[in-house]
Coordinates of N, CA and C in Angstrom, one line a residue:
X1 N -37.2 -23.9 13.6 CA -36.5 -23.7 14.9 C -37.3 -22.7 15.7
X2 N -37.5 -22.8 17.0 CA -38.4 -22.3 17.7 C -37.3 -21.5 19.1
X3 N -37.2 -20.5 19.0 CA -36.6 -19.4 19.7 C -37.1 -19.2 20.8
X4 N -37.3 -18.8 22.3 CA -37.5 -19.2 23.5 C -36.5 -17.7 24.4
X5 N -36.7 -16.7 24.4 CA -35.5 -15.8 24.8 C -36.2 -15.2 26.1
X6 N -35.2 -15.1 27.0 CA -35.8 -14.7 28.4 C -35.5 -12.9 28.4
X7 N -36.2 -12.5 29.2 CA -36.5 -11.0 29.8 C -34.2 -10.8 30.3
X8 N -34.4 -9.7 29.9 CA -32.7 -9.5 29.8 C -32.9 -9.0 31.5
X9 N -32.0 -9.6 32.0 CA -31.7 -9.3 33.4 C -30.5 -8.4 33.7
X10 N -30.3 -7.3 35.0 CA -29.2 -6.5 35.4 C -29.1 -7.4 36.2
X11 N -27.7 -7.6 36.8 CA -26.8 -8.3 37.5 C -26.3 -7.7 38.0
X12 N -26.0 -7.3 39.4 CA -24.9 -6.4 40.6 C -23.9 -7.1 40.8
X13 N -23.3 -7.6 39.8 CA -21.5 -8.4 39.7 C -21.3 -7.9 38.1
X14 N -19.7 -8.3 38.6 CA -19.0 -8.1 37.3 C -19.5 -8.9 36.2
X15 N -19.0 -8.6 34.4 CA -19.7 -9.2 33.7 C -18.6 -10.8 33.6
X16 N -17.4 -10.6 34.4 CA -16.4 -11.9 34.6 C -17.0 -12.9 35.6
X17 N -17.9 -12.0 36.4 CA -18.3 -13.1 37.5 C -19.5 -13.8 36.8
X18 N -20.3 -13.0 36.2 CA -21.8 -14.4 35.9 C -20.7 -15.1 35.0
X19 N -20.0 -14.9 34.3 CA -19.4 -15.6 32.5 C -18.7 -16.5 33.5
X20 N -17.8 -16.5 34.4 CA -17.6 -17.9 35.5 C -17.9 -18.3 35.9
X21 N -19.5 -17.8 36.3 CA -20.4 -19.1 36.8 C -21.0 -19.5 36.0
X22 N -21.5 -19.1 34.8 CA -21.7 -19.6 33.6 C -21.0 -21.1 33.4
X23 N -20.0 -20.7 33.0 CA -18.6 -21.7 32.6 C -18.7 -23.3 33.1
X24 N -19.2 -23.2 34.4 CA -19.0 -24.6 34.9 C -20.2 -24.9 35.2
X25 N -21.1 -26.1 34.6 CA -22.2 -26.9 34.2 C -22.7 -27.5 35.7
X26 N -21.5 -27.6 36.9 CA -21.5 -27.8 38.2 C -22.2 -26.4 38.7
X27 N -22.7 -25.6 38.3 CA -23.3 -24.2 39.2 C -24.6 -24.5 38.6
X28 N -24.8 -24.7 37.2 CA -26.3 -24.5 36.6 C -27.5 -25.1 37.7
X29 N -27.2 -26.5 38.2 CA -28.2 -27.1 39.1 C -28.9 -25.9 39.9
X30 N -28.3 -24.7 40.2 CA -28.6 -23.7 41.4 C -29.8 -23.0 40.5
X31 N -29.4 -23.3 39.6 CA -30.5 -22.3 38.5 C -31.7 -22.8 38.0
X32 N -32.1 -24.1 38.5 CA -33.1 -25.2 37.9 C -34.4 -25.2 38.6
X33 N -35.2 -24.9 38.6 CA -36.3 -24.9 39.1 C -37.1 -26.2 39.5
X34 N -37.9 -25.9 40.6 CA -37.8 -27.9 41.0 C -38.6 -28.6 40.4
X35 N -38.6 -28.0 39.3 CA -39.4 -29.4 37.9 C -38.3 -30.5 37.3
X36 N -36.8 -29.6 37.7 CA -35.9 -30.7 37.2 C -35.7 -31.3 38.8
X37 N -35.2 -32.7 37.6 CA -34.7 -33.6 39.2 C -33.9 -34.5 38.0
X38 N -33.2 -35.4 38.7 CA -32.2 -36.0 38.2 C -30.7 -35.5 37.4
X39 N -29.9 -34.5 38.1 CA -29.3 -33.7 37.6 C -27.7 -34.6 37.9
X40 N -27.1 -34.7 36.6 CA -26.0 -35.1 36.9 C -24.4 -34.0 36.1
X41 N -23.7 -34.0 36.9 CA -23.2 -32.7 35.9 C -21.1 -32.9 36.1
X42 N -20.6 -32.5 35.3 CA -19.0 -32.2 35.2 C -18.7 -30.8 35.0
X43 N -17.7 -30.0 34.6 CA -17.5 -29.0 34.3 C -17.6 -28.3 33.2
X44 N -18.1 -29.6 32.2 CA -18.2 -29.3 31.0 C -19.7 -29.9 29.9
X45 N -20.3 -30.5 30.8 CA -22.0 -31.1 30.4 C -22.3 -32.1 31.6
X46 N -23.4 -31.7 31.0 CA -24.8 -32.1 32.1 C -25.9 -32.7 32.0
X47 N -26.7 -33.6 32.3 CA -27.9 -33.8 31.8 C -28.8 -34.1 33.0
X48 N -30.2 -33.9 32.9 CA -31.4 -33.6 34.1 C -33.1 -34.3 33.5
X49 N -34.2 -34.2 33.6 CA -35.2 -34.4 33.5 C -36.1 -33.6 34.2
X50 N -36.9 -32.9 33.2 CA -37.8 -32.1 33.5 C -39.0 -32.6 33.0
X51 N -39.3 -32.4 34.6 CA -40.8 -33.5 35.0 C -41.8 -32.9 34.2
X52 N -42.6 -34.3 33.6 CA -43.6 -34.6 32.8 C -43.2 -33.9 30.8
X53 N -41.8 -33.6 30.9 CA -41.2 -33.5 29.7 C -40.4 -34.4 29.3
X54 N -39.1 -34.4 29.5 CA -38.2 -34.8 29.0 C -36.8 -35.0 29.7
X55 N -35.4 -35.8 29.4 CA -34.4 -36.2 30.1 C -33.7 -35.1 28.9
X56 N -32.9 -33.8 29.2 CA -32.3 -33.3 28.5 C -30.9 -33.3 28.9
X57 N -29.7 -33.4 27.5 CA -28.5 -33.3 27.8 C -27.6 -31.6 27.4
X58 N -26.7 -31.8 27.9 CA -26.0 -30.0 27.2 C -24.6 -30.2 27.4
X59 N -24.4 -29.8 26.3 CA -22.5 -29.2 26.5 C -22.0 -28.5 25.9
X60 N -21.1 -27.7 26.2 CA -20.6 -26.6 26.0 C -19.9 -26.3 24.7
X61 N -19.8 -25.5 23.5 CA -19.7 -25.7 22.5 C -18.7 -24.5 22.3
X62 N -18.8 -23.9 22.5 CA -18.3 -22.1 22.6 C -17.9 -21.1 23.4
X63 N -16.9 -20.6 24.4 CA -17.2 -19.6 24.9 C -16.1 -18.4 24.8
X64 N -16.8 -17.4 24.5 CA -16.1 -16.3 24.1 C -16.1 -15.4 25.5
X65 N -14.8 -15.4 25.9 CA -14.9 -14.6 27.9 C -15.8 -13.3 27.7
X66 N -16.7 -13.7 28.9 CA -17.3 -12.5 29.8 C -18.1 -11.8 28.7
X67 N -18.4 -12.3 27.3 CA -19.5 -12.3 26.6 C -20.7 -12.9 25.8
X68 N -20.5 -13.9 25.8 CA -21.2 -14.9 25.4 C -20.8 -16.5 25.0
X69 N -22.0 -17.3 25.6 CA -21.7 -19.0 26.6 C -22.6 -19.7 25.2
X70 N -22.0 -20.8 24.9 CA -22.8 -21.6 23.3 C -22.8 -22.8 23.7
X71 N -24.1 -23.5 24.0 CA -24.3 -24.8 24.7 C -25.0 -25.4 23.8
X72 N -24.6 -26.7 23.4 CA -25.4 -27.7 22.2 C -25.9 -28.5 23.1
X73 N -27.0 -29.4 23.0 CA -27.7 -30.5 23.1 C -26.6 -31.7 23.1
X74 N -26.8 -33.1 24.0 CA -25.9 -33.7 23.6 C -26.5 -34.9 24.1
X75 N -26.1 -36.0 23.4 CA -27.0 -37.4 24.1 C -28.6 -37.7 23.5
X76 N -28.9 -38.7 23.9 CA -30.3 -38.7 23.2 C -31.1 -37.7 24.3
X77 N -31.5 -36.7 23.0 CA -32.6 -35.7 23.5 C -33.7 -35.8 22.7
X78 N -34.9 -35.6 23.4 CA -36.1 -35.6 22.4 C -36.4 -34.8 21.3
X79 N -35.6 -33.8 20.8 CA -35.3 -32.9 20.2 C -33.8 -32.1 20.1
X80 N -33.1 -31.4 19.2 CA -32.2 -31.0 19.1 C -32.2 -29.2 19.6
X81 N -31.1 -28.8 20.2 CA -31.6 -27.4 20.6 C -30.4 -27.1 21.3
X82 N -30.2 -25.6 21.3 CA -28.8 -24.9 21.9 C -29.7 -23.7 22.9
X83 N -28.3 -23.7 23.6 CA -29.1 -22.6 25.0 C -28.0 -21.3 24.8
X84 N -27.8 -20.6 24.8 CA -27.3 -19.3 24.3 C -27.5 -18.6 25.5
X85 N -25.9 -18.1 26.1 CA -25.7 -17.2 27.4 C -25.0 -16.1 27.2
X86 N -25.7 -14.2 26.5 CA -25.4 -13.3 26.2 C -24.9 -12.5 27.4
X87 N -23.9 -11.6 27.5 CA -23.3 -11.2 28.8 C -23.2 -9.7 28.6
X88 N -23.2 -8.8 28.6 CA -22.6 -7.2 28.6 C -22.5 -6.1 30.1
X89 N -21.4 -6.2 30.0 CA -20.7 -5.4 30.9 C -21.9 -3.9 30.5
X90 N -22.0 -3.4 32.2 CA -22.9 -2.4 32.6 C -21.9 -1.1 32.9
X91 N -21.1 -1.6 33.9 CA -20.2 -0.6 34.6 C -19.4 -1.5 35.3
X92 N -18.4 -1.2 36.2 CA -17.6 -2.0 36.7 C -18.1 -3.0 37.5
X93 N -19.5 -2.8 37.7 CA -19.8 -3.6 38.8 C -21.0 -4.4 39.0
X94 N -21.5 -4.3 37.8 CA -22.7 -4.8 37.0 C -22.6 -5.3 35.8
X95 N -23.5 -6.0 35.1 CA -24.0 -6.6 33.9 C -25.4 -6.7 33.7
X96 N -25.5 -7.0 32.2 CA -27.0 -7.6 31.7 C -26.7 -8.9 31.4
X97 N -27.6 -9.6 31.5 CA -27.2 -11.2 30.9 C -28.7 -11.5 30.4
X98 N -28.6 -12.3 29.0 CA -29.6 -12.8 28.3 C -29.9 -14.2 28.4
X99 N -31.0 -15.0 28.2 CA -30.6 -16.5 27.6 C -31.8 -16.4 26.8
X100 N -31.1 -17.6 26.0 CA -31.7 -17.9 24.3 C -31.7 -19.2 24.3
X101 N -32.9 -20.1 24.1 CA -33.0 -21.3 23.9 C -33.9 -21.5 22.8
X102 N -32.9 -22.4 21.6 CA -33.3 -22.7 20.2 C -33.7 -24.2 20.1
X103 N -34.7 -24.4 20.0 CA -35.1 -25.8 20.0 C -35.6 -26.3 18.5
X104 N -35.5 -27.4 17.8 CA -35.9 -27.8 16.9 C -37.0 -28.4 17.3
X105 N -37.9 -28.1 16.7 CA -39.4 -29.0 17.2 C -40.5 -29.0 16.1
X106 N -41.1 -30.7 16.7 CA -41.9 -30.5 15.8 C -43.4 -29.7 16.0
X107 N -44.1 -29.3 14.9 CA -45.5 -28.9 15.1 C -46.3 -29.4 16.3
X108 N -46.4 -30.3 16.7 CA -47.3 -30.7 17.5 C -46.2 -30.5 19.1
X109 N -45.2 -30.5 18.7 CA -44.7 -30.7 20.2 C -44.1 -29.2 20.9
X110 N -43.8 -28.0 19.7 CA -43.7 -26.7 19.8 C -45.1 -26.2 20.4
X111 N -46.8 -26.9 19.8 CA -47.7 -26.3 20.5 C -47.6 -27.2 21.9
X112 N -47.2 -28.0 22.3 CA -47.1 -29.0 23.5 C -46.3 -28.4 24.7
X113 N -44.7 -27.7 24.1 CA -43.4 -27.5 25.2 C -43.1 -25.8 25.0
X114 N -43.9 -25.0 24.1 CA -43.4 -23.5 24.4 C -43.7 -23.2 25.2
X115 N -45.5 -23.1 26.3 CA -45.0 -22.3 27.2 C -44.3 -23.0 28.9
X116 N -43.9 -24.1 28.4 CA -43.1 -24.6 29.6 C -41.9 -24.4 29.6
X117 N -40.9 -24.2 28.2 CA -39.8 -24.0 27.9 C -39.8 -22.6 28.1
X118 N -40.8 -21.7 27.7 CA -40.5 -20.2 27.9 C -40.7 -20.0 29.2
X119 N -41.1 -20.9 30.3 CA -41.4 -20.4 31.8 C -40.0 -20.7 31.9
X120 N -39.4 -21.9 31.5 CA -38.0 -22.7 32.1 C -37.0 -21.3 31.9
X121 N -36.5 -20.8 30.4 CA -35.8 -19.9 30.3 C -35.9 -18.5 31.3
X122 N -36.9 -18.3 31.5 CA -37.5 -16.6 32.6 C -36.5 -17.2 33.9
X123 N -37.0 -18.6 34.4 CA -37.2 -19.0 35.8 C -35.4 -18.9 35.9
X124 N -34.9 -19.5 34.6 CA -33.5 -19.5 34.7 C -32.4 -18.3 34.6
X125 N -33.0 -17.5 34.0 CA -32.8 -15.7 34.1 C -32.6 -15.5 35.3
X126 N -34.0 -15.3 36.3 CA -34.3 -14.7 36.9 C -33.4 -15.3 38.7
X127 N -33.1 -17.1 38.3 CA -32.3 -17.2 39.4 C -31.1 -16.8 39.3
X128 N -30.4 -16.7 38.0 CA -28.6 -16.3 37.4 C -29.0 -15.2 38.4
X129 N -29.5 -14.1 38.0 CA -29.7 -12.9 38.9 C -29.9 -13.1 40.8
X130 N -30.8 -13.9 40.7 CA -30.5 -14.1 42.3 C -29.4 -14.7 43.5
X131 N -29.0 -15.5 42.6 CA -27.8 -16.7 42.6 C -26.7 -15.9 42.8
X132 N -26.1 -15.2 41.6 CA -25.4 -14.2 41.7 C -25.2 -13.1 42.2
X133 N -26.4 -12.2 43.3 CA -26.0 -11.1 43.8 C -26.1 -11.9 45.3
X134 N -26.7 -13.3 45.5 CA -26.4 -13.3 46.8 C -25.3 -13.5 47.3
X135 N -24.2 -14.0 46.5 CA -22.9 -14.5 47.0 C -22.7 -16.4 47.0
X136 N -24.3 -16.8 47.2 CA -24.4 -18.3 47.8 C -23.4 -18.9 46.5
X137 N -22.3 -18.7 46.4 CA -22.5 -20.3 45.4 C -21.2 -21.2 45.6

C-alpha cells in the first residue's frame, strides 16, 4: 500500500466548518485541480477523471464529527485506495486539517502515479485552505 500524505494545513475557521465542508462530496469539486474533468457528485460519493490517469470513484465510509472523514474507493477503479480527512481544532477559530491517500498499487504503476497523486493530495490541501477562509462556497 502506497501512502501519499499532504503538508498539514492551518485553516482560519472552525474545526466544525472544514469537517462540513468535508461531509458533502457536492463541495470537493471546488478542491480539484483542472486535471480533473468529468465530475459527477451526491452528498455522499463521487466520481471524476483525472486527465491522462484514471476515472476515479469515492464514498464515504466513516465520519467521526469535526475530527476525522474515511473515504473508500468505489466503482471500477484502476486500483483500490482510501482518502483520509484528519481535522484538529487550533483555537476557536482555527484548525489543522491533513489528507492521506492510501492506494494499493502495483510496482510498475506506483513508479508511474506517485508523483501525480502526491501533487493531487498538496493541490487538494492547499485549496481546503483557500476554499475555506474565503467564504466562496
Amino acid at each position: 500500500m502506497a501512502t501519499f500524505r499532504s503538508e498539514q494545513v492551518t485553516i482560519e475557521r472552525t474545526d466544525g466548518f472544514v469537517f462540513d465542508f468535508l461531509s458533502d462530496f457536492n463541495n470537493f469539486q471546488k478542491l480539484m485541480p483542472p486535471q480533473v474533468s468529468e465530475w459527477h457528485s451526491d452528498g455522499d460519493s463521487c466520481s471524476f477523471n483525472i486527465q491522462n490517469m484514471a476515472t476515479l470513484g469515492m464514498r464515504y465510509k466513516e465520519k467521526v464529527p469535526v475530527k476525522h472523514i474515511y473515504i473508500q474507493s468505489e466503482g471500477k477503479v484502476p486500483f483500490d485506495f482510501d482518502l483520509q480527512c484528519f481535522i484538529g481544532k487550533v483555537d476557536e477559530l482555527s484548525c489543522i486539517a491533513r489528507l492521506e491517500f492510501n492506494a494499493d498499487l502495483s510496482p510498475m504503476l506506483k513508479m508511474i502515479a506517485s508523483k501525480p497523486l502526491e501533487n493531487f493530495i498538496n493541490i487538494l490541501a492547499q485549496k481546503l485552505k483557500e476554499i475555506c477562509e474565503s467564504g466562496k462556497i
